[in-house]
XYZ file of C-alpha atoms in Angstrom:
209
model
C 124.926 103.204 126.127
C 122.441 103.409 123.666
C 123.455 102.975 119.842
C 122.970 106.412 118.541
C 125.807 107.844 121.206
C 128.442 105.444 119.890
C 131.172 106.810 117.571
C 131.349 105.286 114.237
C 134.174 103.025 115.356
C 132.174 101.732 118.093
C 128.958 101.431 116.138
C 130.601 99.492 113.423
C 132.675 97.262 115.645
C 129.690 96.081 117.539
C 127.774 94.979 114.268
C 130.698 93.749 113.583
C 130.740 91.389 115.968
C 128.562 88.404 117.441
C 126.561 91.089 119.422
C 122.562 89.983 117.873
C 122.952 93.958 117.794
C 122.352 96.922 116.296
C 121.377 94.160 113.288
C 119.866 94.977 109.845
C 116.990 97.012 110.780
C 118.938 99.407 113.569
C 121.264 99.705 110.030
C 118.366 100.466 107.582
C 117.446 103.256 110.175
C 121.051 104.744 110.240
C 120.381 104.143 106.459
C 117.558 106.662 106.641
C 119.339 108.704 109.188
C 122.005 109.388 106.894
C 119.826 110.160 103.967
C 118.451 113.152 105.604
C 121.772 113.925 106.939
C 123.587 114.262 103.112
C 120.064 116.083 102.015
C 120.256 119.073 104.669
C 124.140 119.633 103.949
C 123.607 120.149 100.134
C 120.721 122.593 101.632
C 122.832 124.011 104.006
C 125.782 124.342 101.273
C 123.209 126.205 99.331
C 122.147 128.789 101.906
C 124.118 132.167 101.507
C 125.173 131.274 98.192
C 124.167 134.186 95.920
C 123.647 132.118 93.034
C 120.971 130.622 95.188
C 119.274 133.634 96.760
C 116.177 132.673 95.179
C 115.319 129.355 97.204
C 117.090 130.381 100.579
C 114.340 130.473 102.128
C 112.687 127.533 101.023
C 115.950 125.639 101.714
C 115.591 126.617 105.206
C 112.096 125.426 105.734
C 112.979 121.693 103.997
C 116.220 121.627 106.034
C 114.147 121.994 109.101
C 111.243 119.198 108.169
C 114.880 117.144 107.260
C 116.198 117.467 110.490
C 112.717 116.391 112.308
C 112.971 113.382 110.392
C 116.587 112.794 110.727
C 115.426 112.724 114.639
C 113.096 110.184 114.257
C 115.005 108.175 112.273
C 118.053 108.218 114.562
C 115.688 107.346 117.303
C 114.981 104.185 115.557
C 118.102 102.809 115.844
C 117.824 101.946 119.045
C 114.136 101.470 118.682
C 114.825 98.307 116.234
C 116.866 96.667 118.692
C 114.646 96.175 121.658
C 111.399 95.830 119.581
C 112.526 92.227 119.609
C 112.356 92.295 123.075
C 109.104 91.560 124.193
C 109.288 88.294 121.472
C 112.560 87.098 122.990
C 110.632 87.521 126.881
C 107.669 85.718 125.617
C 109.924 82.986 124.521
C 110.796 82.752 128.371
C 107.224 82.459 129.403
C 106.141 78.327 130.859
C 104.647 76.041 128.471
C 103.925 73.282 130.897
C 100.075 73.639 130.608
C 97.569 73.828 127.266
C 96.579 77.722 129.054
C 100.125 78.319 129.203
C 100.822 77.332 125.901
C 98.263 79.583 124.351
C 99.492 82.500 126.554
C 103.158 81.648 125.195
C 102.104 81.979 121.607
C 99.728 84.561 121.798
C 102.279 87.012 123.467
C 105.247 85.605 121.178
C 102.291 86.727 118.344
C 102.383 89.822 119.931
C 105.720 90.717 120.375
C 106.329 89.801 116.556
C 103.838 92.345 115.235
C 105.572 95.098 117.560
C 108.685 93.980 115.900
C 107.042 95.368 112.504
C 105.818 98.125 113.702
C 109.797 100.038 114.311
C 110.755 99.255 110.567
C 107.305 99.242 108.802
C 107.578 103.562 110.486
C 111.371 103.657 109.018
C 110.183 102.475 106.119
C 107.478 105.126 105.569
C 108.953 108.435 106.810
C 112.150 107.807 104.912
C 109.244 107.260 101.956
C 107.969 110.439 103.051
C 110.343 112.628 102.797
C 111.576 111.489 99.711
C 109.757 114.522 97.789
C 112.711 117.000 100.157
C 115.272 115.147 99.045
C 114.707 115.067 95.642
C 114.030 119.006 95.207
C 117.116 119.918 97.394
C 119.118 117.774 94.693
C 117.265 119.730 92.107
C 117.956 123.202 93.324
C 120.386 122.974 95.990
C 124.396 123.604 95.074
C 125.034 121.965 92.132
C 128.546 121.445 93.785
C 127.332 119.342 96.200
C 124.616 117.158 93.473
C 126.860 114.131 94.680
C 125.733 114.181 97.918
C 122.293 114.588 97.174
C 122.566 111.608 94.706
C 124.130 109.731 97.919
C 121.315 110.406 99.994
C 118.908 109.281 97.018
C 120.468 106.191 97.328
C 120.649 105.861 101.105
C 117.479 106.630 101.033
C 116.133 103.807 98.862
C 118.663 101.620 101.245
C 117.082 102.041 104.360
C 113.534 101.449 102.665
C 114.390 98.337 101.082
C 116.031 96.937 104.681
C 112.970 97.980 106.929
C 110.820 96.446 104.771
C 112.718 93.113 104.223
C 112.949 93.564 108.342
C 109.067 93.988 108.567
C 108.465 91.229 105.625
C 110.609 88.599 108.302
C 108.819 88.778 110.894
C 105.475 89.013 109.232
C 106.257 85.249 108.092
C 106.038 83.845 111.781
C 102.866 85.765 112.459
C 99.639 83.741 112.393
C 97.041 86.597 112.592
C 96.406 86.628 108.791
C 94.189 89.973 108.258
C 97.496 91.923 109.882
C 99.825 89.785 107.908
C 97.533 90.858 104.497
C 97.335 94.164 105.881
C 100.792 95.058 106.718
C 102.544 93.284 103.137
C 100.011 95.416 101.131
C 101.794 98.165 102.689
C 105.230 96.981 102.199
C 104.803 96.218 98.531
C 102.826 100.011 97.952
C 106.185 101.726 99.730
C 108.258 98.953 97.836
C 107.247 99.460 94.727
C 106.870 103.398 95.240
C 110.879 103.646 96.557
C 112.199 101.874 93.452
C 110.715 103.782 90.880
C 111.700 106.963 92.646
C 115.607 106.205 93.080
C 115.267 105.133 89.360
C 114.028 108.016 87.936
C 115.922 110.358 89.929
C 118.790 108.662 89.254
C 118.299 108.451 85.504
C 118.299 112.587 85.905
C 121.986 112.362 87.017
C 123.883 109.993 84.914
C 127.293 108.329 86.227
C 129.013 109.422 82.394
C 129.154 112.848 81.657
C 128.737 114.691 85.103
């Protein structure tokens, strides 16, 4: 069964346990998941609301983009956990030969940079929409701001994992222009993710709400 179909119980069981998954990255995905999740209910709780008649519409249209991503994201849940596959079948492959040996590596080198490539995309359309999440928070149902500050932080959760996901697996790869390449990305969406949850968050103080 794949890991999006489980219920929560099951899900969280099976991480739980000595299973090598759903691990951190299928987690940073749900992460992500979530964030979009929380962001379309405070949209959704602000839809027919005549105090918020003025942004219905508009509500409607980032709920939608929300729940396209929220697709995605799920998706990778499952994704994350067999993008380690083909590395764990190259690890199978005979090594009894110097032509062997090379073919070992280079598909182990392989299989490694398809392991970044699941997080590294978690990592940048949870980035993405970040811009929807922050205006539904803004002008959604001010009844529901906790849930949008939830999903701020989910949000910046799911980043943050992907990338330390992608950053792990970038160590054992050899092929230095895609190693350069792929850790200037990570530390653009890094940086970019922390300054966001911090100065949304500064918006919405813990004292005083």
């Amino acid at each position: 069964m794949e890991l999006k179909n489980l219920t929560v119980t099951e899900f969280v069981d099976i991480t739980a346990s000595n299973a090598p998954a759903p691990g951190g990255g299928s987690v940073s995905a749900l992460a992500g998941t979530l964030a979009t999740a929380l962001s379309q209910m405070v949209a959704n709780l602000t839809i027919g609301k005549k105090k918020y008649q003025d942004v219905w519409e508009e509500m409607g249209v980032r709920a939608e983009t929300l729940k396209q991503a929220q697709a995605e994201l799920l998706a990778a849940v499952d994704k994350d956990s067999s993008a380690f596959d083909l590395y764990m079948e190259a690890l199978t492959l005979p090594k009894d030969t110097e032509e062997q040996i090379a073919a070992r590596k280079a598909a182990m080198e392989n299989g490694l940079k398809a392991a970044v490539a699941v997080p590294l995309s978690v990592a940048q359309k949870v980035l993405e929409v970040t811009p929807l999440l922050e205006v539904i928070l803004a002008q959604g149902n001010s009844n529901a701001v906790t849930d949008g500050l939830v999903s701020v932080m989910m949000a910046r959760t799911g980043v943050l994992g992907a990338i330390y996901n992608v950053r792990v697996n970038l160590a054992s790869i050899s092929d230095t222009a895609f190693v350069q390449e792929k850790e200037a990305i990570c530390a653009d969406i890094q940086e970019k993710i922390l300054a966001w949850e911090k100065r949304v968050l500064s918006l919405y103080p813990l004292t005083g709400m």
